Tab-separated table of C-alpha atoms and ligand atoms in Angstrom:
chain	number	residue	atom	x	y	z
A	1328	MET	CA	75.240	85.380	107.746
A	1329	ALA	CA	77.068	88.685	107.428
A	1330	ARG	CA	78.572	88.323	103.572
A	1331	ARG	CA	82.209	88.988	104.528
A	1332	LYS	CA	83.967	91.564	101.690
A	1333	LEU	CA	86.302	90.227	99.848
A	1334	ALA	CA	89.799	91.900	98.304
A	1335	ALA	CA	89.871	89.631	95.479
A	1336	GLY	CA	93.602	89.851	93.237
A	1337	ASN	CA	94.327	87.977	90.348
A	1338	TRP	CA	97.462	88.363	89.284
A	1339	LYS	CA	97.143	86.280	85.786
A	1340	MET	CA	100.649	85.267	84.242
A	1341	ASN	CA	102.452	87.714	86.138
A	1342	GLY	CA	104.433	87.711	88.473
A	1343	ASP	CA	107.792	86.010	90.216
A	1344	LEU	CA	109.566	84.367	93.575
A	1345	ALA	CA	111.160	88.225	93.174
A	1346	THR	CA	107.432	89.815	92.963
A	1347	LEU	CA	106.138	87.761	96.367
A	1348	ALA	CA	107.748	90.985	97.941
A	1349	GLU	CA	104.883	92.851	97.037
A	1350	ILE	CA	102.851	90.398	99.974
A	1351	ASP	CA	105.399	90.829	102.489
A	1352	ALA	CA	104.538	94.846	102.132
A	1353	LEU	CA	100.624	94.429	101.875
A	1354	CYS	CA	100.821	92.134	104.876
A	1355	ALA	CA	102.662	94.814	106.526
A	1356	GLU	CA	100.042	97.593	105.723
A	1357	HIS	CA	97.541	95.737	106.625
A	1358	PRO	CA	98.400	93.078	109.547
A	1359	GLU	CA	94.630	92.546	110.085
A	1360	PRO	CA	92.649	94.193	106.887
A	1361	GLY	CA	89.081	93.658	108.523
A	1362	CYS	CA	88.178	92.063	105.111
A	1363	GLU	CA	88.907	89.062	103.476
A	1364	VAL	CA	92.389	89.701	101.875
A	1365	LEU	CA	93.199	87.024	98.314
A	1366	ILE	CA	95.857	87.172	95.995
A	1367	CYS	CA	95.451	84.861	93.327
A	1368	PRO	CA	99.467	84.361	91.775
A	1369	PRO	CA	100.246	82.188	88.524
A	1370	ALA	CA	100.053	78.286	90.684
A	1371	VAL	CA	103.939	78.014	90.835
A	1372	LEU	CA	103.566	80.803	93.538
A	1373	ILE	CA	101.178	79.253	95.377
A	1374	HIS	CA	103.464	77.091	97.734
A	1375	ALA	CA	105.991	79.983	98.340
A	1376	MET	CA	103.383	82.734	98.882
A	1377	LYS	CA	101.010	80.131	101.111
A	1378	ALA	CA	105.051	80.353	103.652
A	1379	ARG	CA	105.579	83.744	102.812
A	1380	THR	CA	101.727	84.465	104.632
A	1381	ALA	CA	101.998	82.137	107.833
A	1382	ASP	CA	102.104	85.450	109.349
A	1383	CYS	CA	99.436	86.982	107.845
A	1384	PRO	CA	96.258	86.726	106.477
A	1385	ILE	CA	96.288	86.258	102.809
A	1386	ALA	CA	94.239	83.575	101.594
A	1387	ILE	CA	95.482	82.479	98.095
A	1388	GLY	CA	94.176	80.942	94.605
A	1389	GLY	CA	94.504	79.708	91.693
A	1390	GLN	CA	93.246	81.444	88.965
A	1391	ASP	CA	92.054	77.813	87.232
A	1392	CYS	CA	91.351	74.270	87.307
A	1393	HIS	CA	90.675	70.844	86.110
A	1394	HIS	CA	87.399	69.200	86.572
A	1395	ALA	CA	88.927	65.288	86.933
A	1396	VAL	CA	90.886	65.370	90.222
A	1397	SER	CA	93.868	63.421	88.796
A	1398	GLY	CA	95.060	61.820	85.208
A	1399	ALA	CA	96.964	62.128	82.174
A	1400	HIS	CA	96.215	66.142	81.272
A	1401	THR	CA	99.140	67.736	80.284
A	1402	GLY	CA	99.654	70.455	81.649
A	1403	ASP	CA	96.471	71.404	83.477
A	1404	ILE	CA	96.513	71.444	87.499
A	1405	SER	CA	93.540	69.426	90.250
A	1406	ALA	CA	91.380	71.570	92.224
A	1407	HIS	CA	92.681	68.532	94.716
A	1408	GLN	CA	96.424	70.405	93.528
A	1409	LEU	CA	95.611	73.770	94.138
A	1410	LYS	CA	94.675	72.934	97.654
A	1411	ASP	CA	97.085	70.513	98.710
A	1412	ALA	CA	99.842	73.081	97.919
A	1413	GLY	CA	97.723	76.106	99.810
A	1414	ALA	CA	95.201	77.748	97.938
A	1415	SER	CA	91.529	78.242	99.692
A	1416	TYR	CA	90.267	79.897	96.595
A	1417	VAL	CA	90.078	79.110	92.915
A	1418	ILE	CA	88.782	82.140	90.289
A	1419	LEU	CA	86.549	79.409	87.268
A	1420	GLY	CA	85.424	80.573	84.458
A	1421	HIS	CA	87.208	84.596	83.930
A	1422	SER	CA	86.345	85.673	80.706
A	1423	GLU	CA	89.716	85.168	79.263
A	1424	ARG	CA	90.071	81.632	79.960
A	1425	ARG	CA	86.241	81.859	78.179
A	1426	ALA	CA	87.921	83.493	75.205
A	1427	HIS	CA	91.668	82.095	75.046
A	1428	HIS	CA	90.644	78.841	76.119
A	1429	GLY	CA	86.991	78.504	74.174
A	1430	GLU	CA	85.438	77.383	78.131
A	1431	THR	CA	82.167	77.040	78.855
A	1432	ASP	CA	79.106	77.757	80.733
A	1433	ALA	CA	79.366	73.861	80.975
A	1434	ASP	CA	82.953	73.183	82.153
A	1435	VAL	CA	82.919	76.122	84.281
A	1436	ALA	CA	80.695	74.261	86.200
A	1437	ALA	CA	82.129	71.031	85.907
A	1438	LYS	CA	85.244	72.676	87.565
A	1439	ALA	CA	83.512	74.170	90.153
A	1440	ALA	CA	81.678	70.942	91.673
A	1441	ALA	CA	85.643	69.613	91.111
A	1442	ALA	CA	86.984	72.302	93.224
A	1443	HIS	CA	83.872	72.060	95.999
A	1444	GLU	CA	84.450	68.418	96.115
A	1445	ALA	CA	88.334	69.571	97.100
A	1446	GLY	CA	87.568	72.086	99.504
A	1447	LEU	CA	88.069	75.091	97.518
A	1448	ILE	CA	86.029	78.182	97.405
A	1449	ALA	CA	84.949	78.930	93.596
A	1450	ILE	CA	84.453	82.492	92.560
A	1451	ILE	CA	82.610	82.025	89.091
A	1452	CYS	CA	83.683	84.483	87.080
A	1453	VAL	CA	80.111	86.271	84.329
A	1454	GLY	CA	80.362	89.372	81.973
A	1455	GLU	CA	79.293	90.640	78.910
A	1456	THR	CA	81.182	91.464	75.943
A	1457	GLU	CA	81.255	95.271	74.631
A	1458	ALA	CA	78.951	93.871	71.351
A	1459	GLN	CA	76.510	92.494	73.821
A	1460	ARG	CA	75.858	95.488	75.967
A	1461	ASP	CA	75.439	97.922	73.094
A	1462	ALA	CA	72.695	95.117	71.688
A	1463	GLY	CA	70.685	95.024	75.133
A	1464	GLU	CA	71.885	91.867	75.810
A	1465	THR	CA	73.699	92.681	78.901
A	1466	LEU	CA	70.795	91.482	81.386
A	1467	ASP	CA	70.258	88.151	79.317
A	1468	ILE	CA	73.882	87.110	78.948
A	1469	ILE	CA	74.543	87.223	82.910
A	1470	ALA	CA	71.162	85.101	83.968
A	1471	SER	CA	72.642	82.539	81.199
A	1472	GLN	CA	75.887	82.459	82.105
A	1473	MET	CA	74.751	81.800	85.714
A	1474	ALA	CA	71.821	79.085	85.105
A	1475	GLY	CA	75.199	77.679	83.000
A	1476	SER	CA	78.145	78.020	85.521
A	1477	ILE	CA	77.008	77.644	88.999
A	1478	PRO	CA	76.901	73.747	90.265
A	1479	GLU	CA	74.466	72.066	92.257
A	1480	GLN	CA	75.543	72.383	95.394
A	1481	ALA	CA	76.754	75.782	95.158
A	1482	THR	CA	76.330	77.156	98.619
A	1483	ALA	CA	77.495	80.803	100.473
A	1484	ARG	CA	80.377	78.999	101.405
A	1485	ASN	CA	81.881	77.655	98.799
A	1486	THR	CA	81.212	80.037	95.824
A	1487	VAL	CA	81.387	83.520	94.796
A	1488	ILE	CA	80.158	85.603	91.634
A	1489	ALA	CA	81.841	88.311	90.006
A	1490	TYR	CA	80.694	89.876	87.740
A	1491	GLU	CA	83.416	91.503	84.963
A	1492	PRO	CA	82.184	93.274	82.028
A	1493	VAL	CA	84.816	91.442	79.343
A	1494	TRP	CA	85.427	95.273	78.141
A	1495	ALA	CA	86.081	96.770	81.687
A	1496	ILE	CA	88.856	94.393	81.863
A	1497	GLY	CA	92.344	95.912	81.753
A	1498	THR	CA	90.979	99.163	79.831
A	1499	GLY	CA	90.706	101.864	82.857
A	1500	ARG	CA	86.911	102.238	82.216
A	1501	THR	CA	84.142	100.742	83.753
A	1502	PRO	CA	80.397	100.478	84.001
A	1503	THR	CA	78.514	103.525	85.159
A	1504	ASN	CA	77.263	102.789	89.474
A	1505	ASP	CA	73.678	102.194	88.006
A	1506	GLN	CA	75.098	99.475	85.243
A	1507	ILE	CA	76.474	97.808	88.321
A	1508	ALA	CA	74.218	98.207	90.378
A	1509	GLU	CA	71.316	96.651	87.949
A	1510	VAL	CA	73.865	93.152	86.725
A	1511	HIS	CA	74.331	92.726	90.819
A	1512	ALA	CA	70.444	93.544	91.477
A	1513	LEU	CA	69.591	90.525	88.644
A	1514	MET	CA	72.943	88.302	90.225
A	1515	ARG	CA	71.127	88.464	93.843
A	1516	ASP	CA	68.048	87.705	92.077
A	1517	ARG	CA	69.219	84.921	90.349
A	1518	LEU	CA	70.745	82.821	92.573
A	1519	GLN	CA	67.802	82.462	94.524
A	1520	ALA	CA	66.689	79.883	92.163
A	1521	ARG	CA	69.908	77.839	92.272
A	1522	VAL	CA	71.365	78.312	95.609
A	1523	ALA	CA	69.294	77.985	99.255
A	1524	ASP	CA	71.323	80.603	101.161
A	1525	ALA	CA	71.654	82.605	98.141
A	1526	ALA	CA	71.195	86.420	100.679
A	1527	ASP	CA	74.320	85.423	102.075
A	1528	VAL	CA	76.844	84.710	98.711
A	1529	ARG	CA	79.212	87.222	98.326
A	1530	LEU	CA	79.070	89.237	94.975
A	1531	LEU	CA	82.143	91.165	93.298
A	1532	TYR	CA	82.455	93.552	91.149
A	1533	GLY	CA	85.479	93.093	88.598
A	1534	GLY	CA	87.271	95.090	85.930
A	1535	SER	CA	89.188	98.537	86.346
A	1536	VAL	CA	89.058	98.613	90.275
A	1537	LYS	CA	91.784	100.809	91.266
A	1538	PRO	CA	91.718	103.103	94.606
A	1539	GLY	CA	90.642	106.019	92.939
A	1540	ASN	CA	86.969	104.633	92.212
A	1541	ALA	CA	87.137	101.253	94.883
A	1542	THR	CA	84.852	103.864	97.458
A	1543	GLU	CA	82.505	104.936	94.911
A	1544	ILE	CA	82.201	101.103	94.026
A	1545	PHE	CA	81.854	99.657	97.199
A	1546	ALA	CA	79.098	101.498	98.019
A	1547	ILE	CA	76.603	100.163	95.002
A	1548	ALA	CA	74.243	97.183	96.782
A	1549	HIS	CA	75.172	94.260	96.530
A	1550	VAL	CA	78.556	94.507	95.676
A	1551	ASP	CA	80.458	92.603	98.751
A	1552	GLY	CA	83.725	93.543	97.648
A	1553	ALA	CA	85.764	93.233	94.168
A	1554	LEU	CA	87.853	90.930	91.605
A	1555	VAL	CA	91.324	92.908	90.447
A	1556	GLY	CA	93.920	92.354	88.053
A	1557	GLY	CA	96.322	95.019	87.807
A	1558	ALA	CA	95.698	96.954	90.488
A	1559	SER	CA	96.724	93.834	92.178
A	1560	LEU	CA	100.211	93.629	91.341
A	1561	LYS	CA	101.464	96.305	93.790
A	1562	ALA	CA	100.842	96.702	97.333
A	1563	SER	CA	100.416	100.098	97.111
A	1564	ASP	CA	97.462	99.886	94.650
A	1565	PHE	CA	95.795	96.625	96.424
A	1566	GLY	CA	96.473	97.963	99.421
A	1567	GLY	CA	94.536	101.146	98.865
A	1568	ILE	CA	91.548	99.121	97.648
A	1569	VAL	CA	91.663	96.765	100.374
A	1570	ALA	CA	91.967	100.403	103.234
A	1571	ALA	CA	88.440	101.368	100.671
A	1572	LEU	CA	86.985	98.510	101.387
A	1573	GLN	CA	87.596	98.211	105.143
A	1574	ALA	CA	86.379	101.661	105.086
A	1575	SER	CA	83.056	100.469	103.291
A	1576	GLY	CA	81.886	98.856	106.667
B	2825	PGA	P1	91.577	94.259	85.699
B	2825	PGA	O1	91.455	93.034	85.693
B	2825	PGA	O2	91.212	94.569	87.361
B	2825	PGA	O3	93.073	94.725	85.540
B	2825	PGA	O4	90.700	95.559	85.058
B	2825	PGA	C1	90.311	92.400	86.870
B	2825	PGA	C2	90.242	91.073	86.098
B	2825	PGA	O5	90.541	90.595	85.242
B	2825	PGA	O6	90.292	90.377	86.861
């Protein structure tokens, strides 16, 4: 199975109904993108975005889900509810969730299992802090986050892994190509032990991806696309990243 490239946008807590005009522009510019295009808006926009993209091959995802199917969890959203609203993906274990909500690898694995159960593709995020990189711990951190965050039933069909160095998110700083290549090679290697079809699992890079650096990043071995925050909010920026991914072949 060839790995289908994926340009994934994470809107975080940005956007409202008026912002969906950006999706219209993206669809108009890339009616047949030649790679998979995903937008993960705030959950309240999923249903409207789904309706708005009926004629456009843009996939929609959530940014988190609860591990339970339903119940007394005020403020939380289940994987089934995301799916029901029109999502086909969910981002899990983003560093902002790990840092601001204390999510552990075990929490992420439980959420990913719930996402799989609901028929969602889980984008599981891993990444080192700057202090961990400076201490030479990057590869150990990535390996241990992968070991703890990827659930038993993960396959290439239901799981994508995103490498997002915490220090590169929203900072305009990116690792060197060699640093990205080193981590992505490790991720591919570590997947062999966990997933039968490891060679087919898509691996994304995330952290300050922009139209200006996307081509270079997409040329790195084992980089099958990007998870994009700030530059996913404007169709002109995200469209440039989609075009770069398409051109990367
Ligand atoms: P950024 O965010 O592209 O704004 O750096 C990436 C992310 O958090 O997924």
